[in-house]
Tab-separated table of C-alpha atoms in Angstrom:
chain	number	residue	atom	x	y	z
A	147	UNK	CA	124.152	121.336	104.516
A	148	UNK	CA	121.766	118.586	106.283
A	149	UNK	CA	120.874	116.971	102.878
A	150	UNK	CA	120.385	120.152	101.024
A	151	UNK	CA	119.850	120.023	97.376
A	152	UNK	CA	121.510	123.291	96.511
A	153	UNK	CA	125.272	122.068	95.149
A	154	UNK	CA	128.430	123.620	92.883
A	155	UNK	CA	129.209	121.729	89.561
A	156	UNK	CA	133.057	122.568	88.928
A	157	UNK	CA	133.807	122.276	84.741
A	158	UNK	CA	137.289	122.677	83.479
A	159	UNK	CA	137.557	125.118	80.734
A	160	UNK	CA	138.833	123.371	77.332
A	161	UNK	CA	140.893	126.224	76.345
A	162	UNK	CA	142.356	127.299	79.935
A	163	UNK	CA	142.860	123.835	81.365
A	164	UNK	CA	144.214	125.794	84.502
A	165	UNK	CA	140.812	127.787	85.000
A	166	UNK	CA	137.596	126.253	85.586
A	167	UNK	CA	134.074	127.275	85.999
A	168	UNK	CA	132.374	127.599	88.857
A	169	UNK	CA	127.964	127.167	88.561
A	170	UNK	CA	126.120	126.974	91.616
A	171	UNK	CA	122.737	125.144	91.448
A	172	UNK	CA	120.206	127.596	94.012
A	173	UNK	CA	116.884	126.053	95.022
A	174	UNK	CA	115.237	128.927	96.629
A	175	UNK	CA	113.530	126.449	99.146
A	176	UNK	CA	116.395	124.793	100.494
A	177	UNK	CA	114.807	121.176	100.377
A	178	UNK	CA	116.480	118.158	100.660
A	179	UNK	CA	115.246	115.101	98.589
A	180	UNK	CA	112.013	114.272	100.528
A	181	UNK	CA	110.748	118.092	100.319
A	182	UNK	CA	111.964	119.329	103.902
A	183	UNK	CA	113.627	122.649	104.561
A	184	UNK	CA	117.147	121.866	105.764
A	185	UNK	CA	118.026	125.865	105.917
A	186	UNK	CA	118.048	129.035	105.017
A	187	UNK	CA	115.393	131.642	105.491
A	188	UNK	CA	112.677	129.670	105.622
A	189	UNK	CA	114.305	127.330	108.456
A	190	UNK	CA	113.396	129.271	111.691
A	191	UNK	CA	115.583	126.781	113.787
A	192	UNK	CA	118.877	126.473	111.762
A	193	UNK	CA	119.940	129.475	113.859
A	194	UNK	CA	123.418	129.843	115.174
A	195	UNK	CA	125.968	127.520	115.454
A	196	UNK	CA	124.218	125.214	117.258
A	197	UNK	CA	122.509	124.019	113.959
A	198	UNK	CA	125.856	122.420	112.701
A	199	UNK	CA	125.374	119.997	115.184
A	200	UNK	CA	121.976	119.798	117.000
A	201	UNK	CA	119.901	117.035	115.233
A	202	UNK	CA	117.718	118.521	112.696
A	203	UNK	CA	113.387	118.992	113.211
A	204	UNK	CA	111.028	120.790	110.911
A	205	UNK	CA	108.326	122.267	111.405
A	206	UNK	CA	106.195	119.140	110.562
A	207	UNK	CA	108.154	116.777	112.994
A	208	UNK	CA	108.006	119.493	116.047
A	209	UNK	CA	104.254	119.983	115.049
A	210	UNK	CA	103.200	115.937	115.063
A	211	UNK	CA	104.890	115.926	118.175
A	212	UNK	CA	102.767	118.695	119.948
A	213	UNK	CA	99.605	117.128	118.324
A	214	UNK	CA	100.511	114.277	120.223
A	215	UNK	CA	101.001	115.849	123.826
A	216	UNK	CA	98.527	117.588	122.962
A	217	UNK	CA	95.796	114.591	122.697
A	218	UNK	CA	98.011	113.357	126.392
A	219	UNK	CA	99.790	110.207	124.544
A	220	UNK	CA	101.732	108.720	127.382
A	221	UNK	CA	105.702	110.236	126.620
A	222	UNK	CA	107.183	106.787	125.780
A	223	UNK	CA	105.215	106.804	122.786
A	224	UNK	CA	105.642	110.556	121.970
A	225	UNK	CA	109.246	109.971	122.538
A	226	UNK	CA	109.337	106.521	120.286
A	227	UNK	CA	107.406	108.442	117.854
A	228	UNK	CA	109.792	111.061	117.720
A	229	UNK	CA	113.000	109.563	117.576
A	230	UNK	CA	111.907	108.041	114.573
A	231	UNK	CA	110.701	110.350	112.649
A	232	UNK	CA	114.161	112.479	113.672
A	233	UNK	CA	115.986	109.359	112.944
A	234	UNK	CA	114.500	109.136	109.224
A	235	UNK	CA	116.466	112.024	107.974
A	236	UNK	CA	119.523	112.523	110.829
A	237	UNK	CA	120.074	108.797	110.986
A	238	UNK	CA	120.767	106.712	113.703
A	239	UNK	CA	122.874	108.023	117.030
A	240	UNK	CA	122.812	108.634	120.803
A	241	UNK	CA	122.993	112.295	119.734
A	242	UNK	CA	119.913	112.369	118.222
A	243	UNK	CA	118.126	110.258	120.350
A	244	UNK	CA	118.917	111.956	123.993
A	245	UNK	CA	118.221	115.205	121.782
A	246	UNK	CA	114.747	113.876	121.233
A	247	UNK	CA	114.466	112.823	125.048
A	248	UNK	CA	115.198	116.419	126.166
A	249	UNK	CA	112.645	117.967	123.152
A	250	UNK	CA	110.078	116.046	124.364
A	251	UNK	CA	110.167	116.204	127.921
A	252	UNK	CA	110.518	120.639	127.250
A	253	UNK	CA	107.697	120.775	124.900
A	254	UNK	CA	105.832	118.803	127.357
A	255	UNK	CA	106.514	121.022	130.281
A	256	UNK	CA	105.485	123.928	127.940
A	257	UNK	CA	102.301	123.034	127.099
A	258	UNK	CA	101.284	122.087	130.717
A	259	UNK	CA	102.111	124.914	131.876
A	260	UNK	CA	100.432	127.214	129.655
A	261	UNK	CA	97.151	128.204	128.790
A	262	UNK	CA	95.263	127.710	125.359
A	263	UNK	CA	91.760	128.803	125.775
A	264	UNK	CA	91.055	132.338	124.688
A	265	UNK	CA	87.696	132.317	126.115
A	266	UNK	CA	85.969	130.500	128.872
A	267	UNK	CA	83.178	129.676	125.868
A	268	UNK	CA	84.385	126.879	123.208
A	269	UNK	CA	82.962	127.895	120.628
A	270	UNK	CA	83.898	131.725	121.263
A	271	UNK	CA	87.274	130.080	121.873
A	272	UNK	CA	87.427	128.632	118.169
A	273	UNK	CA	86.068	131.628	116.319
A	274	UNK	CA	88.867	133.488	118.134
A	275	UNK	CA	91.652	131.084	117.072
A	276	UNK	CA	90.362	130.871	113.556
A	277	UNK	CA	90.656	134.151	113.108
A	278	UNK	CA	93.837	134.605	113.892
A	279	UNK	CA	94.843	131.936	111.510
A	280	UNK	CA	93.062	132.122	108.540
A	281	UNK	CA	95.772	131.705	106.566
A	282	UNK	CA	96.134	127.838	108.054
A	283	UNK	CA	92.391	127.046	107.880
A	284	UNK	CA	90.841	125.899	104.483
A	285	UNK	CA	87.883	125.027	106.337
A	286	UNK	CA	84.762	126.037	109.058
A	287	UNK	CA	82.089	125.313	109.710
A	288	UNK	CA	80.414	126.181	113.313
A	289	UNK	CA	78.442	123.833	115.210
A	290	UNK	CA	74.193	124.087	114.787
A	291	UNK	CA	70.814	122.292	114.825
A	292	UNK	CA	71.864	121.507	111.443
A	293	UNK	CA	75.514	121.587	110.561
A	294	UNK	CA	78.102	119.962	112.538
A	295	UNK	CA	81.089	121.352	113.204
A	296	UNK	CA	83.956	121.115	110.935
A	297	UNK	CA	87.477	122.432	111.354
A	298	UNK	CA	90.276	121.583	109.043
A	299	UNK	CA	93.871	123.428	109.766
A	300	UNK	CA	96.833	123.092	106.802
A	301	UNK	CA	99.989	125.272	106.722
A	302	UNK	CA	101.577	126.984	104.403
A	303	UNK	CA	104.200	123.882	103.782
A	304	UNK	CA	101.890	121.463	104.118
A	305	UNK	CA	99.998	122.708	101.154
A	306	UNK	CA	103.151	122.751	99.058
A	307	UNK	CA	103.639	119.304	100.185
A	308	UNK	CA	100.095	118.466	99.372
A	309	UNK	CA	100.440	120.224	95.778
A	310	UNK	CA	104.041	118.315	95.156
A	311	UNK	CA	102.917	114.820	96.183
A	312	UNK	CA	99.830	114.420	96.062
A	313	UNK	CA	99.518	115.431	92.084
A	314	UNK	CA	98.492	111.910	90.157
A	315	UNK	CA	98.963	110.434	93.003
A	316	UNK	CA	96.901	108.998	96.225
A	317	UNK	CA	95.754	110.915	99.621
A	318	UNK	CA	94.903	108.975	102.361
A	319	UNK	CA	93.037	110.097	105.324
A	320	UNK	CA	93.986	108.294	108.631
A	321	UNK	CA	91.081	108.876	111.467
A	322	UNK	CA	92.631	106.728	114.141
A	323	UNK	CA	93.566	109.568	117.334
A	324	UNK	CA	90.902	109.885	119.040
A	325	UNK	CA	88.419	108.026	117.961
A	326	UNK	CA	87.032	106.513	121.711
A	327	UNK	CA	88.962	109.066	123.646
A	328	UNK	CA	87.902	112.533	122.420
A	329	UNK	CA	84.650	114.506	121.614
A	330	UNK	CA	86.035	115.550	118.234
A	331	UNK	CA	88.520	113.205	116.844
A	332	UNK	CA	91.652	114.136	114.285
A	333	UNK	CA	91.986	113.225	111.226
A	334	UNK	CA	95.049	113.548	109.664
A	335	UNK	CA	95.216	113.717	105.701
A	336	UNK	CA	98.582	111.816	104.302
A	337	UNK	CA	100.462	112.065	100.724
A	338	UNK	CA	103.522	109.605	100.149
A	339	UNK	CA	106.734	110.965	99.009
A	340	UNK	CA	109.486	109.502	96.724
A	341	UNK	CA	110.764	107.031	99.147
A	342	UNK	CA	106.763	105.864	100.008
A	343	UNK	CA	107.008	107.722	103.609
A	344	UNK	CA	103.492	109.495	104.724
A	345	UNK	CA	103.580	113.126	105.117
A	346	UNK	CA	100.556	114.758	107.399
A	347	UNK	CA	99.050	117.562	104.916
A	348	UNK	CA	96.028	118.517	106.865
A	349	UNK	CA	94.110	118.205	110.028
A	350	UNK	CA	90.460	117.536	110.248
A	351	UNK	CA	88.805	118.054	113.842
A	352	UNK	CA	85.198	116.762	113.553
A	353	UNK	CA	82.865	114.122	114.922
A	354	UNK	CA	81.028	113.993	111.989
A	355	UNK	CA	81.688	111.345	108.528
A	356	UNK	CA	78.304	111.635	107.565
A	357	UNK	CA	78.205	111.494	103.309
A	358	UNK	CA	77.691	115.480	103.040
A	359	UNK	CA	80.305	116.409	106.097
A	360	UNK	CA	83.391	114.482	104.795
A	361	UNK	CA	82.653	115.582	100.663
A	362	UNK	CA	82.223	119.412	102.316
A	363	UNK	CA	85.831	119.150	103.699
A	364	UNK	CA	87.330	116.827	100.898
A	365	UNK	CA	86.268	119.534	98.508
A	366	UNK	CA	87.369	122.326	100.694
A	367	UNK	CA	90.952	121.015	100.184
A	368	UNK	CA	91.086	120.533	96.819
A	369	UNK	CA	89.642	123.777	96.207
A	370	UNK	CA	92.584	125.047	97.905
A	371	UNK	CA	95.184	123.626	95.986
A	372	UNK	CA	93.454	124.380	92.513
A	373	UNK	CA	93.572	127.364	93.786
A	374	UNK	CA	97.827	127.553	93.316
A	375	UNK	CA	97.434	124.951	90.408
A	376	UNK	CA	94.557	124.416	88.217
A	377	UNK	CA	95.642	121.196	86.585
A	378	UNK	CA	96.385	119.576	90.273
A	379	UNK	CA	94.388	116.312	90.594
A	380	UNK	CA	94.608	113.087	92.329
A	381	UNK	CA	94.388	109.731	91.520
A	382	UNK	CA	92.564	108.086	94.687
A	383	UNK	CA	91.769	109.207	98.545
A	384	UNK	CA	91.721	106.098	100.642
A	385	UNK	CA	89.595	106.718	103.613
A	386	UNK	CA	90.127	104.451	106.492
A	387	UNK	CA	86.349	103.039	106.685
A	388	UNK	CA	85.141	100.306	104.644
A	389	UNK	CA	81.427	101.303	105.115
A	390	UNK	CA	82.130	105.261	104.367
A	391	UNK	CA	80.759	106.076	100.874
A	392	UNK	CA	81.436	109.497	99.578
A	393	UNK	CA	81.157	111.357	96.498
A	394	UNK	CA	84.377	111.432	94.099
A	395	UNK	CA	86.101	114.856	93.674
């Protein structure tokens, strides 16, 4: 189902050539070949039989796209953005693409219409919000005369992710939204899969790459996934600044 690895191998029996055996292959995840959830349990939108034929988004797709309405990228791009990234894994049809049109244009209404501060403070705000997700936050680190702040979100998935790609290999950290725009830019943390295709692992929201900031948050994340496997280690973090020096990990 939608690229699942899960699959039957049939085997003819030598000695009952008219009976055959029957093994089916269960991964518990329901992943297809570049790491996605395609259904099952862990799927909150395969629900119904609308799944069959409604385009398929995770969690990550759905949650780049918010990121960008979020930081008021004008809706072509959102749109272009994420068509694309639908496109990568439903292929290529007008299905999927006035799917994407209507997504985009509902999420947007959603989030303009509601409210996200829960308190007229900022900072209040934050502590509030970090609480409640403490699970999804592997870092922070309120602002002060002396410390800057530091907040740096990662999921549940994108920590398996993060774990499965990122072992041996290279993490890059990308610290282009926002840079001009916003008081505290995002920087998004990327492993490559199989095929070479970026996967966001982590959000950073700070204004600070001082030396001591970035190694804080760096180490903060690999903490985190020694944390679920001891021997995890990676091979190189490319850090879009040429002038940035920071201490290995």
């Amino acid at each position: 189902m939608r690229g699942c690895t899960c699959h039957f191998i049939v085997k003819r029996l030598y000695a009952r050539p008219s009976a055959a055996l029957l093994i089916y292959n269960d991964r518990r995840q329901h992943v297809n070949k570049s790491g996605f959830v395609c259904h099952g349990p862990l799927d909150r939108d395969a629900i119904g039989p609308g799944a069959k034929t409604v385009p398929y988004i995770c969690d990550e797709i759905q949650q780049q796209t918010m990121a960008l309405i979020y930081l008021g990228i004008p809706e072509e791009n959102i749109l272009q953005n994420h068509i694309e990234s639908v496109q990568r894994y439903c292929g290529s049809n007008s299905k999927v693409s006035m799917s994407a049109s209507e997504y985009v244009r509902k999420m947007g209404l959603i989030i303009r219409r509601s409210t996200h501060e829960l308190d007229l403070d900022d900072q209040v705000s934050i502590r509030l919000w970090v609480e409640k997700n403490k699970k999804s936050t592997f870092i922070y680190q309120d602002a002060s005369d002396t410390d800057s702040f530091i907040l740096g979100v990662q999921t549940e998935w994108q920590l398996q992710q993060m774990i499965r790609f990122g072992h041996h290999s290279l993490m890059a950290a990308d610290s282009t939204f926002g840079i001009k725009k916003l008081k505290y830019p995002l920087c998004t943390l990327l492993v490559f899969d199989s095929r070479h295709h970026a996967l966001p692992v982590a959000w950073v929201i700070t204004r600070s790459f001082a030396k001591q900031d970035v190694s804080k948050w760096m180490k903060a994340l690999v903490d985190r996934a020694r944390s679920i496997d001891f021997a995890w280690k990676i091979n190189g973090f490319m850090i879009d600044d040429a002038a940035a020096e920071v201490d290995p990990i």
